[in-house]
Amino acid sequence: MSRTAQIILDGKTYELPVVEGTEKELAIDISALRDLSGYVTLDTGYKNTGATQSAITFLDGEEGILRYRGYPIEQLAESSTFLEVAYLLIYGELPTADQFSKFEQDIRLHTLVHEDFHKILSGFPAKAHPMGVMASIICSLTAFYPEAIYERSKEYIDLTIIRLLAKAPTIAAWTYKHSIGHPVNYPNNKHNYCSNFMSMMFALPVDDYQVNPVVARALDKLLILHADHEQNCSTSTVRIVGSSKASLYSSVSAGINALWGPLHGGANQEVIEMLEAIKADGGNVDKYIAKAKDKNDSFRLMGFGHRVYKNFDPRAKIIKKAADDVLTSLGINDPVLDIAKRLEEVALSDPYFVERKLYPNVDFYSGIIYRALGIPTDMFTVMFTLGRLPGWIAQWKEMNERKEPIGRPRQIYTGATERNYVPMAQR
Ligand code: CMC
């Protein structure tokens, strides 16, 4: 028998369906409530609102569990590759050898971008933040492939997915090269996905550049860890923009803008800047813990806390170990890693953080690895973008395949009630 919930409003009882997910999560379907009773529900910041039913990623914030299509993140980070995870997220199953080889080959064939991208890039000031450039250029793909605006056949969507996954690393690396005034590097299809990106980022015409396999593998792991995270701010943005039937390119571009914010993906840049500031200030960790706890101080411990995780972010656990491994194998001694570890130790035993269940999140240690790989600080959130791309694509595709209605929340109006227009001379 299907379960229902009862809501009593003004003495009248309304029966609403209860929806249960495959992991026993429960929700009350309130979609009919306004029609039945005149009431809407109010949930600023969507703290308790399920915006959709999705079969892509399962996250249990209380238990610290993250699974893509049922597979634990720990197993994927250990044994899979970013492109295999991308396929899994987008198409729902791990690929067979043939499916994977076609997918990888298709991506290799689309890594080049139109030569006119040089003109677009040169229109940006060199000091432009790469996230703004990235969002603009991804959106400009609709100008190069205008059919993407209306063409919805499966074959064409698949081609758009391949184009996006293939061109994003080229666009990201070119954005960086442009910002430092270096010539861009063209993709070289003898490389795999991450090595190609690293070589476009760091090769110079004056020298040979060999991609260090430790670096390429570390990057691949980081991208896997960022690949999806169910209905977070940027993914919800992608879905809501896509729900108006906007193209995949423009929906993802909107997601990039949402990710840029310091409370979301932009936190990885802020974490390193914070750790550097603590180092420059003599490494006084206690002082910054006190600032984070002070309600009169706007300072927050960046890389700490999460809307959903009230336990250790499972990605942070993997990244912390990866940071240790990468720095050791590259022979790098980064004092900022020691500060991060001290900060984490103090915060995890401090009642302020314990009571609020504030743990390190994915952004706390990722910047330390990016730095060790030579990625400049303002490119950190671009790296997050490359990682999150398959998740955004999978969520956009799922929403379209399920023919979800346009996203359009309600509100409770709190402004002035009706009043008459007053001519300017009488104000
Ligand atoms: N430092 C100090 N206090 C904090 C922090 C922090 N990083 N995060 C939350 N709190 C406090 C907050 O002041 C509040 O205290 P009180 O109950 O006394 O008012 C309580 O903890 C709950 O915080 P909230 O802001 O209501 O929680 P939220 O779910 O709305 O926000 C968050 C989640 C991630 C935006 C927030 O924890 C934060 O600002 N963290 C720092 C930024 C960051 O690391 N963001 C990356 C998130 S993970 C990756 C991603 O999503 O991209």
GROMACS .gro file of C-alpha atoms and ligand atoms in nm:
model
  479
    1MET     CA    1   0.000   0.000   0.000
    2SER     CA    2   0.140   0.339  -0.094
    3ARG     CA    3   0.214   0.568   0.199
    4THR     CA    4   0.064   0.914   0.240
    5ALA     CA    5   0.124   1.212   0.468
    6GLN     CA    6  -0.148   1.426   0.616
    7ILE     CA    7  -0.129   1.801   0.647
    8ILE     CA    8  -0.392   1.983   0.850
    9LEU     CA    9  -0.451   2.345   0.745
   10ASP     CA   10  -0.732   2.561   0.882
   11GLY     CA   11  -0.897   2.249   1.022
   12LYS     CA   12  -0.897   2.065   0.689
   13THR     CA   13  -0.688   1.751   0.629
   14TYR     CA   14  -0.501   1.706   0.303
   15GLU     CA   15  -0.355   1.372   0.203
   16LEU     CA   16  -0.028   1.388   0.008
   17PRO     CA   17   0.171   1.103  -0.149
   18VAL     CA   18   0.498   0.990   0.008
   19VAL     CA   19   0.777   0.910  -0.237
   20GLU     CA   20   1.050   0.660  -0.145
   21GLY     CA   21   1.387   0.638  -0.318
   22THR     CA   22   1.591   0.322  -0.379
   23GLU     CA   23   1.805   0.404  -0.074
   24LYS     CA   24   1.491   0.447   0.143
   25GLU     CA   25   1.499   0.829   0.140
   26LEU     CA   26   1.151   0.966   0.199
   27ALA     CA   27   0.979   1.275   0.064
   28ILE     CA   28   0.632   1.424   0.077
   29ASP     CA   29   0.517   1.515  -0.273
   30ILE     CA   30   0.367   1.860  -0.218
   31SER     CA   31   0.318   1.945  -0.587
   32ALA     CA   32  -0.063   1.944  -0.552
   33LEU     CA   33  -0.074   2.132  -0.220
   34ARG     CA   34  -0.135   2.479  -0.362
   35ASP     CA   35  -0.413   2.363  -0.591
   36LEU     CA   36  -0.578   2.178  -0.302
   37SER     CA   37  -0.530   2.429  -0.020
   38GLY     CA   38  -0.394   2.761  -0.153
   39TYR     CA   39  -0.072   2.712   0.048
   40VAL     CA   40   0.280   2.687  -0.093
   41THR     CA   41   0.577   2.558   0.105
   42LEU     CA   42   0.860   2.798   0.195
   43ASP     CA   43   1.220   2.677   0.207
   44THR     CA   44   1.473   2.953   0.139
   45GLY     CA   45   1.802   2.806   0.019
   46TYR     CA   46   1.623   2.474  -0.056
   47LYS     CA   47   1.749   2.326   0.270
   48ASN     CA   48   1.470   2.067   0.273
   49THR     CA   49   1.345   2.058  -0.083
   50GLY     CA   50   1.393   1.772  -0.323
   51ALA     CA   51   1.384   1.940  -0.663
   52THR     CA   52   1.385   1.618  -0.862
   53GLN     CA   53   1.412   1.240  -0.855
   54SER     CA   54   1.748   1.137  -0.994
   55ALA     CA   55   1.923   0.806  -1.058
   56ILE     CA   56   2.275   0.949  -1.096
   57THR     CA   57   2.440   1.012  -0.760
   58PHE     CA   58   2.357   0.898  -0.407
   59LEU     CA   59   2.483   1.099  -0.115
   60ASP     CA   60   2.423   1.034   0.255
   61GLY     CA   61   2.561   1.334   0.440
   62GLU     CA   62   2.506   1.184   0.785
   63GLU     CA   63   2.701   0.867   0.703
   64GLY     CA   64   2.956   1.033   0.469
   65ILE     CA   65   2.857   0.815   0.170
   66LEU     CA   66   2.896   0.916  -0.196
   67ARG     CA   67   2.817   0.682  -0.486
   68TYR     CA   68   2.799   0.744  -0.861
   69ARG     CA   69   2.535   0.517  -1.019
   70GLY     CA   70   2.571   0.290  -0.714
   71TYR     CA   71   2.951   0.263  -0.720
   72PRO     CA   72   3.130   0.393  -0.406
   73ILE     CA   73   3.350   0.696  -0.473
   74GLU     CA   74   3.639   0.524  -0.294
   75GLN     CA   75   3.638   0.236  -0.547
   76LEU     CA   76   3.607   0.466  -0.846
   77ALA     CA   77   3.890   0.693  -0.724
   78GLU     CA   78   4.111   0.389  -0.668
   79SER     CA   79   4.039   0.183  -0.978
   80SER     CA   80   3.864   0.383  -1.249
   81THR     CA   81   3.960   0.669  -1.481
   82PHE     CA   82   3.794   1.006  -1.527
   83LEU     CA   83   3.666   0.926  -1.876
   84GLU     CA   84   3.525   0.593  -1.761
   85VAL     CA   85   3.349   0.773  -1.473
   86ALA     CA   86   3.222   1.034  -1.720
   87TYR     CA   87   3.070   0.756  -1.932
   88LEU     CA   88   2.920   0.592  -1.623
   89LEU     CA   89   2.758   0.915  -1.504
   90ILE     CA   90   2.626   1.014  -1.846
   91TYR     CA   91   2.509   0.675  -1.976
   92GLY     CA   92   2.429   0.498  -1.648
   93GLU     CA   93   2.657   0.190  -1.672
   94LEU     CA   94   3.028   0.120  -1.678
   95PRO     CA   95   3.132   0.092  -2.045
   96THR     CA   96   3.241  -0.232  -2.209
   97ALA     CA   97   3.590  -0.223  -2.365
   98ASP     CA   98   3.438  -0.145  -2.707
   99GLN     CA   99   3.207   0.126  -2.575
  100PHE     CA  100   3.493   0.287  -2.388
  101SER     CA  101   3.733   0.277  -2.677
  102LYS     CA  102   3.475   0.446  -2.905
  103PHE     CA  103   3.395   0.708  -2.639
  104GLU     CA  104   3.764   0.788  -2.583
  105GLN     CA  105   3.835   0.795  -2.957
  106ASP     CA  106   3.537   1.025  -3.024
  107ILE     CA  107   3.668   1.264  -2.760
  108ARG     CA  108   4.016   1.259  -2.915
  109LEU     CA  109   3.863   1.351  -3.252
  110HIS     CA  110   3.694   1.665  -3.115
  111THR     CA  111   3.966   1.825  -2.902
  112LEU     CA  112   4.041   2.102  -3.154
  113VAL     CA  113   3.848   2.428  -3.132
  114HIS     CA  114   3.760   2.667  -3.413
  115GLU     CA  115   4.045   2.904  -3.507
  116ASP     CA  116   3.814   3.199  -3.435
  117PHE     CA  117   3.855   3.119  -3.064
  118HIS     CA  118   4.185   3.308  -3.087
  119LYS     CA  119   3.986   3.623  -3.168
  120ILE     CA  120   3.744   3.568  -2.881
  121LEU     CA  121   4.024   3.504  -2.635
  122SER     CA  122   4.219   3.809  -2.745
  123GLY     CA  123   3.911   4.021  -2.672
  124PHE     CA  124   3.945   3.948  -2.299
  125PRO     CA  125   4.182   4.153  -2.085
  126ALA     CA  126   4.475   3.935  -1.971
  127LYS     CA  127   4.378   3.993  -1.607
  128ALA     CA  128   4.025   3.851  -1.656
  129HIS     CA  129   3.944   3.574  -1.409
  130PRO     CA  130   3.960   3.244  -1.602
  131MET     CA  131   3.619   3.133  -1.469
  132GLY     CA  132   3.449   3.427  -1.638
  133VAL     CA  133   3.637   3.356  -1.960
  134MET     CA  134   3.555   2.986  -1.938
  135ALA     CA  135   3.182   3.049  -1.886
  136SER     CA  136   3.173   3.293  -2.180
  137ILE     CA  137   3.362   3.067  -2.416
  138ILE     CA  138   3.157   2.760  -2.331
  139CYS     CA  139   2.845   2.966  -2.399
  140SER     CA  140   2.996   3.085  -2.728
  141LEU     CA  141   2.998   2.722  -2.848
  142THR     CA  142   2.629   2.782  -2.927
  143ALA     CA  143   2.752   3.032  -3.189
  144PHE     CA  144   2.983   2.775  -3.349
  145TYR     CA  145   2.726   2.494  -3.328
  146PRO     CA  146   2.391   2.679  -3.354
  147GLU     CA  147   2.197   2.356  -3.418
  148ALA     CA  148   2.261   2.275  -3.050
  149ILE     CA  149   1.999   2.537  -2.963
  150TYR     CA  150   1.709   2.332  -3.102
  151GLU     CA  151   1.836   1.991  -3.223
  152ARG     CA  152   1.733   1.725  -2.971
  153SER     CA  153   1.794   1.393  -3.149
  154LYS     CA  154   1.988   1.137  -2.945
  155GLU     CA  155   2.270   1.136  -3.202
  156TYR     CA  156   2.309   1.512  -3.192
  157ILE     CA  157   2.297   1.530  -2.810
  158ASP     CA  158   2.568   1.261  -2.799
  159LEU     CA  159   2.779   1.467  -3.039
  160THR     CA  160   2.733   1.778  -2.823
  161ILE     CA  161   2.835   1.579  -2.515
  162ILE     CA  162   3.152   1.460  -2.691
  163ARG     CA  163   3.231   1.812  -2.814
  164LEU     CA  164   3.191   1.959  -2.469
  165LEU     CA  165   3.405   1.696  -2.294
  166ALA     CA  166   3.669   1.716  -2.569
  167LYS     CA  167   3.696   2.093  -2.603
  168ALA     CA  168   3.671   2.198  -2.237
  169PRO     CA  169   4.036   2.111  -2.152
  170THR     CA  170   4.155   2.291  -2.468
  171ILE     CA  171   3.950   2.600  -2.379
  172ALA     CA  172   4.070   2.591  -2.015
  173ALA     CA  173   4.438   2.560  -2.112
  174TRP     CA  174   4.409   2.831  -2.379
  175THR     CA  175   4.243   3.061  -2.129
  176TYR     CA  176   4.545   3.020  -1.903
  177LYS     CA  177   4.800   3.062  -2.183
  178HIS     CA  178   4.626   3.377  -2.299
  179SER     CA  179   4.627   3.522  -1.945
  180ILE     CA  180   5.006   3.489  -1.921
  181GLY     CA  181   5.075   3.601  -2.277
  182HIS     CA  182   5.212   3.267  -2.398
  183PRO     CA  183   5.130   3.103  -2.730
  184VAL     CA  184   4.858   2.840  -2.697
  185ASN     CA  185   4.934   2.471  -2.750
  186TYR     CA  186   4.718   2.261  -2.978
  187PRO     CA  187   4.586   1.932  -2.841
  188ASN     CA  188   4.796   1.628  -2.923
  189ASN     CA  189   4.586   1.317  -2.958
  190LYS     CA  190   4.864   1.079  -2.873
  191HIS     CA  191   4.806   1.182  -2.510
  192ASN     CA  192   4.528   1.068  -2.283
  193TYR     CA  193   4.274   1.320  -2.150
  194CYS     CA  194   4.468   1.451  -1.848
  195SER     CA  195   4.813   1.438  -2.010
  196ASN     CA  196   4.676   1.632  -2.305
  197PHE     CA  197   4.546   1.899  -2.072
  198MET     CA  198   4.873   1.922  -1.878
  199SER     CA  199   5.073   1.948  -2.197
  200MET     CA  200   4.844   2.223  -2.335
  201MET     CA  201   4.885   2.405  -2.002
  202PHE     CA  202   5.260   2.381  -1.962
  203ALA     CA  203   5.441   2.302  -2.288
  204LEU     CA  204   5.639   2.587  -2.444
  205PRO     CA  205   5.763   2.611  -2.801
  206VAL     CA  206   6.117   2.664  -2.673
  207ASP     CA  207   6.145   2.340  -2.481
  208ASP     CA  208   6.038   1.977  -2.461
  209TYR     CA  209   5.764   1.901  -2.214
  210GLN     CA  210   5.715   1.553  -2.074
  211VAL     CA  211   5.400   1.487  -1.876
  212ASN     CA  212   5.488   1.327  -1.542
  213PRO     CA  213   5.262   1.019  -1.507
  214VAL     CA  214   5.228   1.084  -1.130
  215VAL     CA  215   5.089   1.427  -1.213
  216ALA     CA  216   4.851   1.296  -1.480
  217ARG     CA  217   4.718   1.023  -1.251
  218ALA     CA  218   4.673   1.268  -0.959
  219LEU     CA  219   4.478   1.502  -1.183
  220ASP     CA  220   4.264   1.214  -1.311
  221LYS     CA  221   4.179   1.118  -0.952
  222LEU     CA  222   4.087   1.475  -0.860
  223LEU     CA  223   3.856   1.500  -1.160
  224ILE     CA  224   3.684   1.173  -1.059
  225LEU     CA  225   3.624   1.310  -0.709
  226HIS     CA  226   3.463   1.624  -0.850
  227ALA     CA  227   3.259   1.454  -1.124
  228ASP     CA  228   2.914   1.480  -0.966
  229HIS     CA  229   2.753   1.572  -0.638
  230GLU     CA  230   2.377   1.551  -0.697
  231GLN     CA  231   2.169   1.869  -0.663
  232ASN     CA  232   2.433   2.123  -0.553
  233CYS     CA  233   2.416   2.492  -0.649
  234SER     CA  234   2.579   2.467  -0.993
  235THR     CA  235   2.403   2.142  -1.088
  236SER     CA  236   2.066   2.284  -0.986
  237THR     CA  237   2.154   2.586  -1.199
  238VAL     CA  238   2.231   2.364  -1.498
  239ARG     CA  239   1.902   2.180  -1.450
  240ILE     CA  240   1.692   2.492  -1.405
  241VAL     CA  241   1.847   2.669  -1.704
  242GLY     CA  242   1.814   2.350  -1.910
  243SER     CA  243   1.450   2.314  -1.803
  244SER     CA  244   1.366   2.615  -2.021
  245LYS     CA  245   1.501   2.401  -2.312
  246ALA     CA  246   1.822   2.603  -2.323
  247SER     CA  247   2.107   2.420  -2.499
  248LEU     CA  248   2.359   2.206  -2.315
  249TYR     CA  249   2.630   2.465  -2.383
  250SER     CA  250   2.435   2.754  -2.233
  251SER     CA  251   2.313   2.545  -1.938
  252VAL     CA  252   2.670   2.436  -1.856
  253SER     CA  253   2.792   2.793  -1.897
  254ALA     CA  254   2.538   2.898  -1.632
  255GLY     CA  255   2.664   2.615  -1.410
  256ILE     CA  256   3.020   2.746  -1.443
  257ASN     CA  257   2.906   3.087  -1.321
  258ALA     CA  258   2.731   2.928  -1.022
  259LEU     CA  259   3.038   2.718  -0.941
  260TRP     CA  260   3.260   3.027  -0.941
  261GLY     CA  261   3.115   3.163  -0.614
  262PRO     CA  262   3.338   3.131  -0.304
  263LEU     CA  263   3.075   2.936  -0.110
  264HIS     CA  264   3.076   2.672  -0.384
  265GLY     CA  265   3.365   2.575  -0.616
  266GLY     CA  266   3.540   2.909  -0.570
  267ALA     CA  267   3.624   2.789  -0.218
  268ASN     CA  268   3.926   2.594  -0.347
  269GLN     CA  269   4.099   2.918  -0.450
  270GLU     CA  270   3.995   3.084  -0.123
  271VAL     CA  271   4.136   2.795   0.084
  272ILE     CA  272   4.487   2.836  -0.055
  273GLU     CA  273   4.469   3.214  -0.021
  274MET     CA  274   4.359   3.167   0.341
  275LEU     CA  275   4.638   2.917   0.415
  276GLU     CA  276   4.892   3.152   0.255
  277ALA     CA  277   4.760   3.440   0.465
  278ILE     CA  278   4.794   3.229   0.783
  279LYS     CA  279   5.148   3.136   0.682
  280ALA     CA  280   5.239   3.499   0.614
  281ASP     CA  281   5.092   3.589   0.953
  282GLY     CA  282   5.336   3.357   1.134
  283GLY     CA  283   5.128   3.036   1.109
  284ASN     CA  284   4.909   3.127   1.406
  285VAL     CA  285   4.630   2.874   1.350
  286ASP     CA  286   4.452   2.950   1.680
  287LYS     CA  287   4.405   3.313   1.579
  288TYR     CA  288   4.219   3.211   1.262
  289ILE     CA  289   4.008   2.951   1.445
  290ALA     CA  290   3.905   3.232   1.685
  291LYS     CA  291   3.822   3.461   1.391
  292ALA     CA  292   3.607   3.188   1.231
  293LYS     CA  293   3.412   3.147   1.557
  294ASP     CA  294   3.365   3.520   1.612
  295LYS     CA  295   3.013   3.617   1.500
  296ASN     CA  296   3.127   3.979   1.459
  297ASP     CA  297   3.396   3.874   1.213
  298SER     CA  298   3.290   3.779   0.858
  299PHE     CA  299   3.588   3.540   0.828
  300ARG     CA  300   3.493   3.176   0.766
  301LEU     CA  301   3.722   2.879   0.763
  302MET     CA  302   3.720   2.816   0.389
  303GLY     CA  303   3.707   2.449   0.295
  304PHE     CA  304   3.510   2.369   0.610
  305GLY     CA  305   3.142   2.288   0.640
  306HIS     CA  306   2.892   2.156   0.392
  307ARG     CA  307   2.519   2.189   0.341
  308VAL     CA  308   2.473   1.813   0.317
  309TYR     CA  309   2.771   1.645   0.487
  310LYS     CA  310   2.736   1.642   0.862
  311ASN     CA  311   3.021   1.395   0.879
  312PHE     CA  312   3.357   1.377   0.704
  313ASP     CA  313   3.323   1.456   0.332
  314PRO     CA  314   3.438   1.121   0.183
  315ARG     CA  315   3.610   1.309  -0.100
  316ALA     CA  316   3.816   1.510   0.151
  317LYS     CA  317   3.946   1.188   0.309
  318ILE     CA  318   4.068   1.062  -0.030
  319ILE     CA  319   4.212   1.401  -0.126
  320LYS     CA  320   4.401   1.439   0.201
  321LYS     CA  321   4.580   1.109   0.139
  322ALA     CA  322   4.633   1.196  -0.229
  323ALA     CA  323   4.790   1.529  -0.126
  324ASP     CA  324   5.038   1.344   0.096
  325ASP     CA  325   5.115   1.090  -0.178
  326VAL     CA  326   5.155   1.348  -0.456
  327LEU     CA  327   5.380   1.578  -0.255
  328THR     CA  328   5.595   1.284  -0.145
  329SER     CA  329   5.631   1.138  -0.493
  330LEU     CA  330   5.708   1.480  -0.644
  331GLY     CA  331   5.950   1.554  -0.357
  332ILE     CA  332   5.767   1.874  -0.266
  333ASN     CA  333   5.763   2.006   0.088
  334ASP     CA  334   5.477   2.257   0.103
  335PRO     CA  335   5.452   2.430   0.443
  336VAL     CA  336   5.092   2.515   0.359
  337LEU     CA  337   5.004   2.141   0.387
  338ASP     CA  338   5.131   2.145   0.748
  339ILE     CA  339   4.921   2.451   0.823
  340ALA     CA  340   4.617   2.280   0.669
  341LYS     CA  341   4.670   1.970   0.883
  342ARG     CA  342   4.713   2.177   1.202
  343LEU     CA  343   4.403   2.379   1.120
  344GLU     CA  344   4.202   2.063   1.063
  345GLU     CA  345   4.327   1.908   1.389
  346VAL     CA  346   4.238   2.215   1.596
  347ALA     CA  347   3.900   2.264   1.428
  348LEU     CA  348   3.798   1.900   1.468
  349SER     CA  349   3.850   1.914   1.844
  350ASP     CA  350   3.693   2.258   1.894
  351PRO     CA  351   3.333   2.252   2.031
  352TYR     CA  352   3.224   2.527   1.785
  353PHE     CA  353   3.307   2.305   1.487
  354VAL     CA  354   3.207   1.979   1.658
  355GLU     CA  355   2.861   2.106   1.760
  356ARG     CA  356   2.792   2.243   1.411
  357LYS     CA  357   2.930   1.927   1.248
  358LEU     CA  358   3.177   2.127   1.039
  359TYR     CA  359   3.430   1.898   0.871
  360PRO     CA  360   3.683   1.962   0.593
  361ASN     CA  361   3.515   1.946   0.253
  362VAL     CA  362   3.646   1.855  -0.093
  363ASP     CA  363   3.801   2.199  -0.139
  364PHE     CA  364   4.018   2.191   0.173
  365TYR     CA  365   4.304   1.982   0.035
  366SER     CA  366   4.242   1.991  -0.342
  367GLY     CA  367   4.421   2.325  -0.388
  368ILE     CA  368   4.737   2.184  -0.228
  369ILE     CA  369   4.748   1.913  -0.494
  370TYR     CA  370   4.671   2.157  -0.777
  371ARG     CA  371   4.957   2.372  -0.654
  372ALA     CA  372   5.193   2.076  -0.648
  373LEU     CA  373   5.090   2.003  -1.009
  374GLY     CA  374   5.186   2.360  -1.103
  375ILE     CA  375   4.830   2.485  -1.154
  376PRO     CA  376   4.804   2.858  -1.070
  377THR     CA  377   4.561   2.955  -0.793
  378ASP     CA  378   4.306   3.134  -1.010
  379MET     CA  379   4.277   2.821  -1.228
  380PHE     CA  380   4.171   2.600  -0.933
  381THR     CA  381   3.799   2.652  -0.989
  382VAL     CA  382   3.850   2.589  -1.362
  383MET     CA  383   3.991   2.248  -1.261
  384PHE     CA  384   3.673   2.188  -1.060
  385THR     CA  385   3.479   2.284  -1.374
  386LEU     CA  386   3.661   2.021  -1.583
  387GLY     CA  387   3.583   1.763  -1.317
  388ARG     CA  388   3.215   1.856  -1.274
  389LEU     CA  389   3.142   1.861  -1.647
  390PRO     CA  390   3.022   1.496  -1.675
  391GLY     CA  391   2.793   1.548  -1.376
  392TRP     CA  392   2.633   1.858  -1.527
  393ILE     CA  393   2.595   1.677  -1.860
  394ALA     CA  394   2.440   1.369  -1.697
  395GLN     CA  395   2.196   1.580  -1.496
  396TRP     CA  396   2.095   1.793  -1.797
  397LYS     CA  397   2.045   1.477  -2.005
  398GLU     CA  398   1.842   1.303  -1.735
  399MET     CA  399   1.617   1.605  -1.693
  400ASN     CA  400   1.553   1.625  -2.067
  401GLU     CA  401   1.493   1.253  -2.104
  402ARG     CA  402   1.241   1.264  -1.822
  403LYS     CA  403   1.074   1.564  -1.983
  404GLU     CA  404   1.074   1.752  -1.655
  405PRO     CA  405   0.868   2.074  -1.651
  406ILE     CA  406   1.031   2.416  -1.649
  407GLY     CA  407   1.176   2.503  -1.306
  408ARG     CA  408   0.978   2.787  -1.159
  409PRO     CA  409   0.968   2.825  -0.779
  410ARG     CA  410   0.696   3.020  -0.599
  411GLN     CA  411   0.754   3.296  -0.344
  412ILE     CA  412   0.581   3.469  -0.057
  413TYR     CA  413   0.559   3.835  -0.149
  414THR     CA  414   0.663   4.073   0.133
  415GLY     CA  415   0.673   4.408  -0.053
  416ALA     CA  416   0.441   4.709  -0.056
  417THR     CA  417   0.072   4.646  -0.107
  418GLU     CA  418  -0.107   4.827  -0.391
  419ARG     CA  419  -0.043   5.203  -0.407
  420ASN     CA  420  -0.093   5.474  -0.668
  421TYR     CA  421   0.180   5.614  -0.889
  422VAL     CA  422   0.303   5.957  -0.773
  423PRO     CA  423   0.431   6.196  -1.044
  424MET     CA  424   0.798   6.290  -0.995
  425ALA     CA  425   0.726   6.655  -0.915
  426GLN     CA  426   0.511   6.551  -0.618
  427ARG     CA  427   0.762   6.313  -0.453
  428CMC     N1  428   3.359   2.858   0.922
  428CMC     C1  429   3.298   2.901   1.036
  428CMC     N2  430   3.169   2.879   1.065
  428CMC     C2  431   3.096   2.812   0.976
  428CMC     C3  432   3.152   2.763   0.855
  428CMC     C4  433   3.288   2.788   0.830
  428CMC     N3  434   3.345   2.745   0.717
  428CMC     N4  435   3.055   2.700   0.784
  428CMC     C5  436   2.943   2.708   0.856
  428CMC     N5  437   2.968   2.774   0.973
  428CMC     C6  438   2.871   2.799   1.083
  428CMC     C7  439   2.774   2.910   1.047
  428CMC     O1  440   2.822   3.036   1.089
  428CMC     C8  441   2.651   2.866   1.120
  428CMC     O2  442   2.669   2.896   1.258
  428CMC     P1  443   2.543   2.939   1.349
  428CMC     O3  444   2.454   2.819   1.352
  428CMC     O4  445   2.604   2.974   1.481
  428CMC     O5  446   2.482   3.057   1.279
  428CMC     C9  447   2.652   2.714   1.108
  428CMC     O6  448   2.790   2.680   1.095
  428CMC    C10  449   2.575   2.659   0.988
  428CMC     O7  450   2.624   2.723   0.871
  428CMC     P2  451   2.536   2.767   0.748
  428CMC     O8  452   2.607   2.877   0.675
  428CMC     O9  453   2.396   2.793   0.792
  428CMC    O10  454   2.537   2.634   0.664
  428CMC     P3  455   2.501   2.620   0.511
  428CMC    O11  456   2.460   2.480   0.491
  428CMC    O12  457   2.404   2.727   0.468
  428CMC    O13  458   2.639   2.652   0.435
  428CMC    C11  459   2.855   2.626   0.341
  428CMC    C12  460   2.727   2.554   0.389
  428CMC    C13  461   2.941   2.526   0.264
  428CMC    C14  462   2.816   2.738   0.243
  428CMC    C15  463   2.930   2.682   0.464
  428CMC    O14  464   2.968   2.578   0.549
  428CMC    C16  465   3.052   2.765   0.423
  428CMC    O15  466   3.039   2.885   0.398
  428CMC     N6  467   3.176   2.703   0.417
  428CMC    C17  468   3.293   2.772   0.369
  428CMC    C18  469   3.294   2.775   0.217
  428CMC    C19  470   3.329   2.641   0.157
  428CMC    O16  471   3.421   2.573   0.198
  428CMC     N7  472   3.252   2.604   0.052
  428CMC    C20  473   3.275   2.478  -0.023
  428CMC    C21  474   3.163   2.381  -0.002
  428CMC     S1  475   3.202   2.214  -0.055
  428CMC    C22  476   3.227   2.218  -0.224
  428CMC    C23  477   3.122   2.284  -0.305
  428CMC    O17  478   3.003   2.279  -0.277
  428CMC    O18  479   3.160   2.345  -0.402
   0.00000   0.00000   0.00000
